[in-house]
Coordinates of C-alpha atoms in Angstrom, one line a residue:
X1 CA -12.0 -17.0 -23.2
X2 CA -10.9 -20.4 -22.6
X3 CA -11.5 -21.6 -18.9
X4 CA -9.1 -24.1 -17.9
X5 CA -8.4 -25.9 -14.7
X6 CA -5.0 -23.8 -14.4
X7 CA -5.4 -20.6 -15.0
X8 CA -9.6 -20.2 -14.4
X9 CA -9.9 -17.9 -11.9
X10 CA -13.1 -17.2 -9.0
X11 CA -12.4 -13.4 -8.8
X12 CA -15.8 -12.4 -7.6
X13 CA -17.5 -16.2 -7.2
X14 CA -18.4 -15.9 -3.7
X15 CA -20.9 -12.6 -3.8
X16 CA -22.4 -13.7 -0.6
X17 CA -25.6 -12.6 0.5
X18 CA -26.0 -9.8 3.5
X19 CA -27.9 -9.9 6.9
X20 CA -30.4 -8.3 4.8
X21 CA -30.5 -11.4 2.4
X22 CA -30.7 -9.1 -0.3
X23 CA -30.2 -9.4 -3.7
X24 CA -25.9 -9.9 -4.9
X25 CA -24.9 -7.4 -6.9
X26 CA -26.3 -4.2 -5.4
X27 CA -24.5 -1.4 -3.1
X28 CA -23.7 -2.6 0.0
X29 CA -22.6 -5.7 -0.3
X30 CA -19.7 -7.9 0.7
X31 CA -17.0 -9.3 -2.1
X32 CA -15.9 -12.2 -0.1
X33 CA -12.7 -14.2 -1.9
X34 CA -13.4 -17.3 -0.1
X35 CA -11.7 -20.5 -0.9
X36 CA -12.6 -23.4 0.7
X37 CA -15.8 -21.5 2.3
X38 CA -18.3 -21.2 -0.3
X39 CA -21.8 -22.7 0.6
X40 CA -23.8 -22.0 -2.5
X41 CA -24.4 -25.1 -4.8
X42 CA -22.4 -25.8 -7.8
X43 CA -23.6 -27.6 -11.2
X44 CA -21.8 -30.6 -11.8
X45 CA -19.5 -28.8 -14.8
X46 CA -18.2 -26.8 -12.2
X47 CA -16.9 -29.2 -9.7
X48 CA -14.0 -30.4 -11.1
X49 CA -12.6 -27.0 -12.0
X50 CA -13.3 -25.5 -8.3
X51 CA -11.3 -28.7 -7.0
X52 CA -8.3 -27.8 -9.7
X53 CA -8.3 -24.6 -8.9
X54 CA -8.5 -24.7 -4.8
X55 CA -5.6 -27.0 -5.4
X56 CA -3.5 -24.5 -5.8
X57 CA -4.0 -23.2 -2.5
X58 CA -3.0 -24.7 0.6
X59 CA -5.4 -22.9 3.5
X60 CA -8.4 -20.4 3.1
X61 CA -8.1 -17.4 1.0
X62 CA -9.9 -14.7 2.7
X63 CA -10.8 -11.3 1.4
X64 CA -13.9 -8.8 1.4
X65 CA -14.5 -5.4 0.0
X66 CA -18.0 -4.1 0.5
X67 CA -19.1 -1.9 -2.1
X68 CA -20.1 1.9 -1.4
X69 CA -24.2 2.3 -0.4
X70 CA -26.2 4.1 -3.1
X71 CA -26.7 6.8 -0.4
X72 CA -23.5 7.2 1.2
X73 CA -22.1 7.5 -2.7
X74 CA -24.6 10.1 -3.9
X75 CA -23.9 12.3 -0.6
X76 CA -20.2 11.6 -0.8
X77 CA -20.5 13.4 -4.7
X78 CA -22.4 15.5 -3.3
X79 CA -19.7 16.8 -0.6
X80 CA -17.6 17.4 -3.5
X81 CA -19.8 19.4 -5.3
X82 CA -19.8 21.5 -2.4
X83 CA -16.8 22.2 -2.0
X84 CA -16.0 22.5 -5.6
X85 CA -18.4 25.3 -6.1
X86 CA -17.5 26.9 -2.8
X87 CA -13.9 26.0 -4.2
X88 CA -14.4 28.3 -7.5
X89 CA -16.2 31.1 -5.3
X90 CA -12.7 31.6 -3.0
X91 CA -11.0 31.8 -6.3
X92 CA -13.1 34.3 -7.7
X93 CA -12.6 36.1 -4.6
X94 CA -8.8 35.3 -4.8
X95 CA -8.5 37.3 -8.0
X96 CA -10.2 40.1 -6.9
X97 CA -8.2 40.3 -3.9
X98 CA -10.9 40.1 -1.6
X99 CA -8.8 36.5 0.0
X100 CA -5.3 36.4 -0.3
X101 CA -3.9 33.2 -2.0
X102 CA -0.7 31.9 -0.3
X103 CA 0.3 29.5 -3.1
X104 CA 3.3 30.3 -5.6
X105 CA 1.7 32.7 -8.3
X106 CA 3.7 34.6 -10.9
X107 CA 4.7 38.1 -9.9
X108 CA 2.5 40.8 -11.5
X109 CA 5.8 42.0 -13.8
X110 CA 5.5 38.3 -15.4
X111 CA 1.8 38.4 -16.3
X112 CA 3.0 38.3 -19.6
X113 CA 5.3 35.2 -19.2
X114 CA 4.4 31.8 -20.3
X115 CA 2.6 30.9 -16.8
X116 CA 5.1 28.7 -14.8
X117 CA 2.8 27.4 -11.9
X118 CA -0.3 25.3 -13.3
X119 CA -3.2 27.2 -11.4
X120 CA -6.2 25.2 -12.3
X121 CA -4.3 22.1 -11.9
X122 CA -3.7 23.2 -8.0
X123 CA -7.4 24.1 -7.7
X124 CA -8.1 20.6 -5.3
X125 CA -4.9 21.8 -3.2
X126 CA -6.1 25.2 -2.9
X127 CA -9.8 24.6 -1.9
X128 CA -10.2 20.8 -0.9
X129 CA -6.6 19.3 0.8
X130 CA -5.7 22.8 2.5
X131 CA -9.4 22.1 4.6
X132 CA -7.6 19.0 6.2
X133 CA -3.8 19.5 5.6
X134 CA -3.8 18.9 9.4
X135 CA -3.8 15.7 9.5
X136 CA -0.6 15.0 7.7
X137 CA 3.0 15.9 7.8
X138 CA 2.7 15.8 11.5
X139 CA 6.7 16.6 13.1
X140 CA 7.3 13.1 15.0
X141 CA 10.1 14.1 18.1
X142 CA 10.7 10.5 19.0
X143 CA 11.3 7.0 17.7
X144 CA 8.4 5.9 15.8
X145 CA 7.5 2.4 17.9
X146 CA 4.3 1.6 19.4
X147 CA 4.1 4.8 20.7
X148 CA 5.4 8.2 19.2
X149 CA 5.9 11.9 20.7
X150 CA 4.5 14.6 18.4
X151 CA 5.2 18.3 18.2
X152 CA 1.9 20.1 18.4
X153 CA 1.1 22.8 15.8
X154 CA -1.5 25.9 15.4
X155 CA -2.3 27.0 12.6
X156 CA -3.6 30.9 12.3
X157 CA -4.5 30.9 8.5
X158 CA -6.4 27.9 7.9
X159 CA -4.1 25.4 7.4
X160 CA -1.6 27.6 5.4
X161 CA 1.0 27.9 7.3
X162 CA 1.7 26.3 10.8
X163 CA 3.6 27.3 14.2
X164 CA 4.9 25.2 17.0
X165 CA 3.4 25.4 20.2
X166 CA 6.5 24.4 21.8
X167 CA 4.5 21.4 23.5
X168 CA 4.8 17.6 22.9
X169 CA 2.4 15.2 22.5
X170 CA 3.6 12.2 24.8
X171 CA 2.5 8.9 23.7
X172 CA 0.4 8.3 20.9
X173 CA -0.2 5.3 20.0
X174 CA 1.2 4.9 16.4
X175 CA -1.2 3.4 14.4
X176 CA 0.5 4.4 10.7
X177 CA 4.0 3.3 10.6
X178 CA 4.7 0.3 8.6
X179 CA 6.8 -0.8 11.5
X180 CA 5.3 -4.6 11.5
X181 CA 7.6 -6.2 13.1
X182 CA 8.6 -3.4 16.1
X183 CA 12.5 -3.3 14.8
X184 CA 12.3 0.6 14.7
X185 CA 13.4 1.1 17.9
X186 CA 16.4 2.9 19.7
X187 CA 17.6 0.3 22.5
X188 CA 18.3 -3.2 22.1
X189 CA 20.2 -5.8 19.9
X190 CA 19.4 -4.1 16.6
X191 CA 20.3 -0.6 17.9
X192 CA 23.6 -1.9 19.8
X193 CA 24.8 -3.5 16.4
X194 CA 24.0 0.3 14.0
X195 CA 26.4 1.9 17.1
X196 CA 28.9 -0.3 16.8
X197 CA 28.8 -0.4 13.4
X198 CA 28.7 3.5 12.9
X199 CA 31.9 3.7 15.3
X200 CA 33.5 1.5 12.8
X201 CA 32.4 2.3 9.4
X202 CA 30.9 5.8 9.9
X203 CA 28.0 7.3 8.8
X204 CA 28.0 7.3 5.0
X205 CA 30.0 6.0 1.9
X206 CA 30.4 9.0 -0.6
X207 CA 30.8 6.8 -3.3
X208 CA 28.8 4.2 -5.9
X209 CA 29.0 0.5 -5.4
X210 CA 30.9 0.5 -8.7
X211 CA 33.8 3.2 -7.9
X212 CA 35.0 2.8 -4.3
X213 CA 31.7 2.5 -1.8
X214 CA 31.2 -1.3 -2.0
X215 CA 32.1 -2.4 1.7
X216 CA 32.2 -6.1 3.0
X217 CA 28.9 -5.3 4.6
X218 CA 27.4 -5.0 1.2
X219 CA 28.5 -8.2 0.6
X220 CA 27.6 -10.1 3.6
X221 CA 23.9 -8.6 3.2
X222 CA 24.0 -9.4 -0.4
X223 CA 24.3 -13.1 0.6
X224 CA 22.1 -13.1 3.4
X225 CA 19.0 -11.6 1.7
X226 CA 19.6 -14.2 -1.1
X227 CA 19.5 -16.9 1.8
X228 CA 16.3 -15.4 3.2
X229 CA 14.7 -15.7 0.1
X230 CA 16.1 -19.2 -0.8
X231 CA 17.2 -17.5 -3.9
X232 CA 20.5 -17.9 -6.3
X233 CA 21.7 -14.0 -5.5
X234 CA 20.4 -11.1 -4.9
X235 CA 21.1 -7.1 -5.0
X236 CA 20.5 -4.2 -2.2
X237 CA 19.8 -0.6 -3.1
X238 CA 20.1 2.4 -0.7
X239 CA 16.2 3.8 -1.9
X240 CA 13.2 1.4 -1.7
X241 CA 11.3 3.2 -4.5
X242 CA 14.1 3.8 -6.7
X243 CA 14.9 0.0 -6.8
X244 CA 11.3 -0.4 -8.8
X245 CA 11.7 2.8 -10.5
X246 CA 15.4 2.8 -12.1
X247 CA 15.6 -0.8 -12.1
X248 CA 12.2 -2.1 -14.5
X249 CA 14.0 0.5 -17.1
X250 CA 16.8 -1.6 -17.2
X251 CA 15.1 -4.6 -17.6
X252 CA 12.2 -3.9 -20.1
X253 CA 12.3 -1.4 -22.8
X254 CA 10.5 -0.8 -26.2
X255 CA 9.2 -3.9 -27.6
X256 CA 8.4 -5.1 -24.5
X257 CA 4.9 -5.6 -22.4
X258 CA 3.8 -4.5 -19.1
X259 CA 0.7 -6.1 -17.5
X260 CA 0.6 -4.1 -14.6
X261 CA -2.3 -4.6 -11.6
X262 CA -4.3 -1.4 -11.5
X263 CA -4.0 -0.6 -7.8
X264 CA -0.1 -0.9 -8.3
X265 CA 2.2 1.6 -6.6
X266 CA 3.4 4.5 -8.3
X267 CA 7.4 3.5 -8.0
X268 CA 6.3 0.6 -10.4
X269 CA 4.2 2.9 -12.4
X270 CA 7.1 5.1 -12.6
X271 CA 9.7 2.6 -13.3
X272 CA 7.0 0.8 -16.4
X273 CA 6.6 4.3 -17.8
X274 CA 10.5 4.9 -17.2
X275 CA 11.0 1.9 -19.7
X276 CA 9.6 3.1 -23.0
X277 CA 7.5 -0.6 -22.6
X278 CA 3.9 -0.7 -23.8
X279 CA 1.9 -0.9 -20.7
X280 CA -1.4 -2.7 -19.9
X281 CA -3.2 -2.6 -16.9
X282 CA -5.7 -5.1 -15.7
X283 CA -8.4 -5.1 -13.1
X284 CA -7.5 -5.7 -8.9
X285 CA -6.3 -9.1 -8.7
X286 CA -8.9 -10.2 -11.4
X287 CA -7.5 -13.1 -13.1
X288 CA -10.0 -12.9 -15.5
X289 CA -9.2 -9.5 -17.0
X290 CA -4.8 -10.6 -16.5
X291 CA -5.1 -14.0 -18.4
X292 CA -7.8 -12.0 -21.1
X293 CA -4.3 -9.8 -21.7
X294 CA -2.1 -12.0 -21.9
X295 CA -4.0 -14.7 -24.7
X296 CA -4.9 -11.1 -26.4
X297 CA -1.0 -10.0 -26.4
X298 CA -0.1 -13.8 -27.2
X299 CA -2.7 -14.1 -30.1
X300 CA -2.1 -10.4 -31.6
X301 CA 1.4 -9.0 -30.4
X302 CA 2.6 -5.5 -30.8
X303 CA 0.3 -3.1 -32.7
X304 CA 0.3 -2.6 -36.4
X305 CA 3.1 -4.9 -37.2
X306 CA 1.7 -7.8 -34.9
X307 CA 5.2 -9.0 -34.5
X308 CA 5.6 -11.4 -30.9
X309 CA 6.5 -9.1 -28.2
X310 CA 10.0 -9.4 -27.0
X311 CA 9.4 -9.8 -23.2
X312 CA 5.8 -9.9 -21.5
X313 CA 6.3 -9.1 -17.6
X314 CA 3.7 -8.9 -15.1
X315 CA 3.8 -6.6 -11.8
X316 CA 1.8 -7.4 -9.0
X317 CA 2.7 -6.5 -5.2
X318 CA 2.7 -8.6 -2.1
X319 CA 0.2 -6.5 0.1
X320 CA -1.4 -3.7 -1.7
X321 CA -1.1 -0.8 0.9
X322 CA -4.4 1.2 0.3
X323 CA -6.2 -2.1 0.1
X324 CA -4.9 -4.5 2.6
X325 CA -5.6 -7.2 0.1
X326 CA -2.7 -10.0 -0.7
X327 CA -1.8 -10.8 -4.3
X328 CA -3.4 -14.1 -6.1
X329 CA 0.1 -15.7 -5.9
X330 CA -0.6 -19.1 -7.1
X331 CA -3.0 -18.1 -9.6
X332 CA -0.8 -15.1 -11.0
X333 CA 2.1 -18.2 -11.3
X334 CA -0.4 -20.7 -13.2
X335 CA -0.9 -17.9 -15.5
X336 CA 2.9 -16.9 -16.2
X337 CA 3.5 -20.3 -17.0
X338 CA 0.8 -21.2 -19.3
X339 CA 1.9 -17.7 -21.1
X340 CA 5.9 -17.8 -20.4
X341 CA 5.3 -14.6 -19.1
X342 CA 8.1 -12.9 -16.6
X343 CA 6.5 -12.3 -12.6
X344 CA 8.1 -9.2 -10.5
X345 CA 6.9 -9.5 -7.5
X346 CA 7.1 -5.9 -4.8
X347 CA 6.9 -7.6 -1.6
X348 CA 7.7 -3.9 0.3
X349 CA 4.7 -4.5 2.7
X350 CA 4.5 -8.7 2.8
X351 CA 8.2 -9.4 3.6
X352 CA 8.4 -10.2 7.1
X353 CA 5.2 -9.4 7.7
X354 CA 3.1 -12.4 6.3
X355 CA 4.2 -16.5 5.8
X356 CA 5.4 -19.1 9.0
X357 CA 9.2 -17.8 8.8
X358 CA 8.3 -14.2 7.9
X359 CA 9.7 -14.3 4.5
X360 CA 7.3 -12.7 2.2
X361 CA 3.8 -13.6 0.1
X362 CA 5.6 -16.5 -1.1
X363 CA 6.5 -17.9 1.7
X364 CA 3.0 -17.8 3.1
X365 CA 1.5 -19.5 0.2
X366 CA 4.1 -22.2 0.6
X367 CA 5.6 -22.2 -3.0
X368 CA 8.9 -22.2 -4.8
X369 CA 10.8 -18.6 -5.0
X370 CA 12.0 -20.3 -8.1
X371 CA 8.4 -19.8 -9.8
X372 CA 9.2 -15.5 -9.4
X373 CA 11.6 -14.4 -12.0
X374 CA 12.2 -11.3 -10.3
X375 CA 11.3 -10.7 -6.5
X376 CA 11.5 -7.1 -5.0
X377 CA 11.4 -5.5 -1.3
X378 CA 12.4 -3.0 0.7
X379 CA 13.8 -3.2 4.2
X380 CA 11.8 0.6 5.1
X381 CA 9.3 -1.5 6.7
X382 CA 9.3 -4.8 8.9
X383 CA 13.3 -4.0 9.1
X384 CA 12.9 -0.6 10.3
X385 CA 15.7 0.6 8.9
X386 CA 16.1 1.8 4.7
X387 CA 16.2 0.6 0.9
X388 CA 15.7 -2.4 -1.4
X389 CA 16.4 -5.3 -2.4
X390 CA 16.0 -7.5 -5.8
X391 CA 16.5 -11.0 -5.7
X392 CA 16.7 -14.1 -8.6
X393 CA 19.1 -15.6 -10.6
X394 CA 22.3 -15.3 -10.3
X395 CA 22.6 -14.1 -14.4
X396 CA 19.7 -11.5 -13.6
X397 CA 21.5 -10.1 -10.3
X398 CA 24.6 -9.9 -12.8
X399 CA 23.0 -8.2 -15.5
X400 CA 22.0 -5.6 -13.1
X401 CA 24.8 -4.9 -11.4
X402 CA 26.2 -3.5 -14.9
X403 CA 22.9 -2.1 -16.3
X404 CA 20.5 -0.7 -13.3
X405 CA 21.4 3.4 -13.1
X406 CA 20.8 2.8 -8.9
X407 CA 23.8 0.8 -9.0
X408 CA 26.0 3.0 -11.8
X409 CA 24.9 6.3 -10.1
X410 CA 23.5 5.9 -6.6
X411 CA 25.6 6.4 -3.6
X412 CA 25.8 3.2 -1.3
X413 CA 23.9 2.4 1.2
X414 CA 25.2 3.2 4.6
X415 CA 26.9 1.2 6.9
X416 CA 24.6 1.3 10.0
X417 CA 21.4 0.9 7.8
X418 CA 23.0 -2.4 6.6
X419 CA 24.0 -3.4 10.0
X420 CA 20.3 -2.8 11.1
X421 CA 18.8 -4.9 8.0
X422 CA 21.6 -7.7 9.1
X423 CA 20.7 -7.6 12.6
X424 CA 16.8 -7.4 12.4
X425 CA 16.6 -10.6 9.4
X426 CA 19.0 -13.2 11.8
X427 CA 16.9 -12.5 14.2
X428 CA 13.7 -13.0 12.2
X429 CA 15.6 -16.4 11.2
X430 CA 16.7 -17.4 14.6
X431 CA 20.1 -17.1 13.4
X432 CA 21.1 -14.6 16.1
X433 CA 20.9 -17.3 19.3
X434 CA 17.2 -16.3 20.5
X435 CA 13.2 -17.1 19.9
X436 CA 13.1 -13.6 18.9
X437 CA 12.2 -13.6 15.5
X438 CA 9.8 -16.3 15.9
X439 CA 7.7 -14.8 18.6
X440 CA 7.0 -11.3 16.9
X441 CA 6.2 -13.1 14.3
X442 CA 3.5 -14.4 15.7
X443 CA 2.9 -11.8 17.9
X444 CA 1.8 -9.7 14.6
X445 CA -0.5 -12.3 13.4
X446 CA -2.3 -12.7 16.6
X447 CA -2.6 -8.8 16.9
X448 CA -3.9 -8.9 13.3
X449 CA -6.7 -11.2 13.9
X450 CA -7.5 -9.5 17.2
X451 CA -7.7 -6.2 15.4
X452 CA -9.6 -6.8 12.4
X453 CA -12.0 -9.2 14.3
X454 CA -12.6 -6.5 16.9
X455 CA -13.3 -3.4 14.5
X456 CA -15.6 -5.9 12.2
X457 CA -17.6 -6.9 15.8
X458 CA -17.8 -2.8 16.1
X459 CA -19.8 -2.6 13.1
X460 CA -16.8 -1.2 10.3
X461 CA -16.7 -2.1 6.8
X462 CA -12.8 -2.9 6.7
X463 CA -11.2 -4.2 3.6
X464 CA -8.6 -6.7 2.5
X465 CA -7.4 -9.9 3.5
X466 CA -8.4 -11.6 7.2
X467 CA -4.2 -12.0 7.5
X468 CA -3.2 -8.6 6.5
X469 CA -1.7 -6.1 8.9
X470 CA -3.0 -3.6 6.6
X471 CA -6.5 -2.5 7.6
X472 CA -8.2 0.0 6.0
X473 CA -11.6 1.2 7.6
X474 CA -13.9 3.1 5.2
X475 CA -14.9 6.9 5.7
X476 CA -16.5 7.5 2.4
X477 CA -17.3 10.9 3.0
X478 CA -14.6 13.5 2.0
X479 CA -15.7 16.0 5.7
X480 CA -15.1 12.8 7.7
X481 CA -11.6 12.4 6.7
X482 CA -9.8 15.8 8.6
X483 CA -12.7 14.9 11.4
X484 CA -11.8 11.2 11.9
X485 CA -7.7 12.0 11.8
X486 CA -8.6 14.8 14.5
X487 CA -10.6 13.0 16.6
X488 CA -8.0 10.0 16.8
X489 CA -5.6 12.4 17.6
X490 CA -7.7 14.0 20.9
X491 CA -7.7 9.9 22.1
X492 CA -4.0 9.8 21.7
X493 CA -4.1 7.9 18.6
X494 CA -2.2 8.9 15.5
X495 CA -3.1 7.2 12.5
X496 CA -3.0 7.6 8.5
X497 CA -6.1 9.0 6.4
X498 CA -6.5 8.9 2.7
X499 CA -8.7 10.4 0.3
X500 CA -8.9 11.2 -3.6
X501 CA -7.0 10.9 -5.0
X502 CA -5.0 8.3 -3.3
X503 CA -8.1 6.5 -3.8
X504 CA -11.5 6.5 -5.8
X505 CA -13.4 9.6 -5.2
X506 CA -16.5 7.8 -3.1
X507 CA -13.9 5.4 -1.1
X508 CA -12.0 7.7 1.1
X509 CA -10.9 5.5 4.5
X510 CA -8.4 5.7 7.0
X511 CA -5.7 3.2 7.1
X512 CA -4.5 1.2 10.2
X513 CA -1.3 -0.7 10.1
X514 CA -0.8 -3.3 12.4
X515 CA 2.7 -3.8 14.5
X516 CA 3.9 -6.7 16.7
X517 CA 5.2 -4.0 18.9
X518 CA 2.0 -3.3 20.0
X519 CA 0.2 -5.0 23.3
X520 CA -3.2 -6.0 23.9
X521 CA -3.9 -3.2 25.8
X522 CA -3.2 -0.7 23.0
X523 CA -5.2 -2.3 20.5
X524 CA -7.9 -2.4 23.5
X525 CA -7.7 1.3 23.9
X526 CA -8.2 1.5 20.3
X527 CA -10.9 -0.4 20.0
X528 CA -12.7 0.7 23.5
X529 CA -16.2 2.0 23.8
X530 CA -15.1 6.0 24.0
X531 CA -12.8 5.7 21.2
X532 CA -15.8 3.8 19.4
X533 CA -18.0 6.5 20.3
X534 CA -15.7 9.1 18.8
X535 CA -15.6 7.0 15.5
X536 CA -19.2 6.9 15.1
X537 CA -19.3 10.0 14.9
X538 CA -17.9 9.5 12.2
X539 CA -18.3 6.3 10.2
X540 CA -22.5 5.8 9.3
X541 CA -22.7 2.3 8.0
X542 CA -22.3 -0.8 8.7
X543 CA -21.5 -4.0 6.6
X544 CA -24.7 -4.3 5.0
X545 CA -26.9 -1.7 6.0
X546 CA -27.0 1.9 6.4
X547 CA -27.6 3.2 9.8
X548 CA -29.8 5.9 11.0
X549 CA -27.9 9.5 10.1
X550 CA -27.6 10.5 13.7
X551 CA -24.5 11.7 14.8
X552 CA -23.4 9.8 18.0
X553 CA -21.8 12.1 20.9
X554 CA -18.0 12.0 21.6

């Protein structure tokens, strides 16, 4: 492949050594993405192309993901061996009705049906999930700020079924909501504005944009969004996931290409699939393996008839949300426009919560909105409040409006939700009088820092970029995920755990998300010496090096 100072990529140049000084390339060692930061020495040829490409970037490009340890990897397969055989024994008893099985199962008059449940497909929900269902779903009885109230549950079958104690949990510190910049709150100027607004406008529309639910608050949050985004126009939609899913049908279809990152979330899976395109996927933010496709797709076109492909669009997210890592922005931009390839960008997780002025991936890399054809983002997260948005040019916005089947079929979005997305972006752009915005803003990135710094000083392996609010901290080990969400949960701590297969079978983790809303003092809590303690117990390594297999006491 040719390498050439706009599009040659260093995914993977800095494999740094570890305290160890061990050999790079082996199991426990740390992937940094470090621009501006690499030590080792360069031959002359490669000089002028790290200086080309650095160029593109305008501060330090920070990221590390420490690959599994032999060991931990060979005893996290072996956990799920475990429980798989242990998993086929229940079932075995299960059919002999020695263990009753609670899940939907034909009645014994339809034995001779065609089978309408997949059983063997369920087998990981029956014997593996059910051990830790626990952890999840929990019933939240209070707004979900910094701190939450939550219903506390029994369960007398295992995990089957649950019953309410009747008790609350009074605050937990909310460690999983993707509430970045503490705008999912009930009091205050955001909450005053959704009252007054429901009073006015009611509660919801009962109708499509396109028939008679297209209010003047549509309108004015239509224009605003496009300001935010110092784009020509732009388009709200009442689901955040349906605005990936039912709009990249409408504007790719057979014919068409689909580079689409691997660790992409399923909406734009969904919506690629949902287009009829021909789909390629290429490896995490490797430019490499993207710009490989696109010469490849450029040099052969569509299979068997090698005609050009109509339309070549890329996907890539702002934030990747089980990775805390921030897309290659400038690089993925070189490479659309060496290729005139098409760039949607999902910033669900990086608008507002990443660049100076809060406005998205792009902004934090300092470039042109111009350079993305089509940028996406939902207002579920650093808004607090619901539903999506797609912004561009003014001809794409059009073609939209007529063509995307959440506009045609899709009630409206409702009146206080807009009023809370109006209220909540002024205020991130000062527009609303006060420092507001501004400070939070900061706020988040401070409390970032302080975070990640903190749990790597601890000993963690945490992934993703240094200026993501997204930390995920690795558990590995499939009994350590129910025991880490439990133990959390004893320190008043409720956060998110994720295992296969959310993710890779030997990289289960639990997933922090970081909020302006909270204070020093939380984050201090979560990061003190008991609540340390209790994680020991169940995280083993450290960057680096495996530690002694001795459980520490809680």
């Amino acid at each position: 492949m040719t390498q050439n100072s706009a599009s040659k990529l260093i995914n993977g140049d800095a494999l740094h050594r570890t305290k160890q000084d061990k050999k790079a390339g082996g199991n426990g060692f740390v992937k940094n993405h470090c621009l501006f930061q690499q030590k080792r020495h360069r031959r002359p040829a490669e000089k002028s192309h790290h200086a080309s490409c650095t160029s593109l970037y305008k501060k330090p490009f920070v990221e590390s993901f420490e690959e599994t340890p032999l060991l931990v990897a060979v005893l996290t397969y072996m956990g799920y061996g475990i429980l798989t055989i242990f998993g086929y024994l229940r079932d075995f008893l299960r059919d002999w009705k020695f263990e009753k099985c609670h899940l939907a199962r034909e009645r014994e008059e339809q034995k001779d049906f065609v089978p309408l449940y997949q059983d063997f497909e369920n087998f990981y929900t029956r014997n593996l999930y059910m051990r830790i269902r626990d952890n999840w779903n929990r019933p939240i009885c209070s707004v979900p700020g910094a701190k939450m109230d939550l219903l506390e549950r029994v369960t007398p079958d295992y995990n089957w079924t649950f019953e309410h104690t009747g008790n609350v949990l009074k605050d937990v510190i909310n460690m999983g909501s993707y509430n970045y910049l503490g705008f999912a709150e009930n009091t205050g100027t955001c909450a005053d504005a959704a009252s007054e607004c429901t009073v006015k406008y009611g509660v919801g529309v009962s109708s499509t944009r396109q028939e008679i639910g297209n209010l003047d608050k549509h309108e004015e949050l239509e224009i605003l969004v496009a300001r935010f985004l110092g784009v020509e126009s732009s388009m709200a939609f009442g689901m955040g996931f349906a605005t990936n899913s039912m709009n990249i049908p409408a504007l790719t279809g057979k014919g068409c290409l689909i580079l689409s990152d691997e660790l992409n979330h399923a909406s734009l899976v969904l919506g690629a699939r949902l287009s009829g395109s021909t789909i390629r996927v290429f490896k995490h933010n490797n430019m490499q393996s993207l710009e490989k496709l696109l010469r490849d797709a450029i040099v052969h076109g569509q299979p068997r008839t090698h005609r050009p492909w109509k339309k070549i669009l890329i996907l890539v997210e702002g934030i990747y949300s089980m990775e805390g890592s921030i897309v290659r922005l400038p690089e993925v931009i070189a490479l659309k426009k060496k290729y005139k390839a098409y760039l949607y960008l999902d910033e669900a997780h990086s608008i507002g919560a990443l660049g100076p002025r809060g406005r998205g991936v792009v902004d934090y890399f300092g470039l042109d909105p111009s350079d993305v054809d089509i940028m996406m983002g939902t207002f579920t997260k650093s808004f607090g409040a619901a539903g999506g948005y797609i912004g561009g040019k003014k001809e794409l916005i059009d073609y939209l409006r007529l063509h995307s089947h959440s506009t045609v079929y899709a009630t409206s979005m409702s009146p206080p939700i807009i009023q809370q997305i109006i209220t909540s972006m002024k205020c991130i752009m000062g527009e609303d009088g006060s420092t507001l915005g501004q400070e939070r803003l900061c706020q988040l990135s401070e409390n970032t820092t302080y975070f990640r710094r903190r749990l790597h000083e601890m000993g963690f392996i945490i992934y993703g970029n240094n200026d993501s609010p997204v930390v995920p901290l690795m558990l590995y080990m499939p009994a350590k995920i129910g025991a880490f969400g439990r133990e959390m949960l004893k320190r008043n701590i409720g956060t998110v755990v994720v295992g296969f297969p959310a993710t890779p079978i030997i990289e289960s983790r639990a997933r922090f998300c970081v909020s302006a809303a909270h204070t020093r003092e939380m984050l201090d809590k979560e990061t003190s010496p008991r609540t340390h303690l209790a994680v020991r117990y169940i995280i083993i390594t450290s960057p680096g090096k495996l530690e002694k297999m001795i459980l520490l006491p809680c």
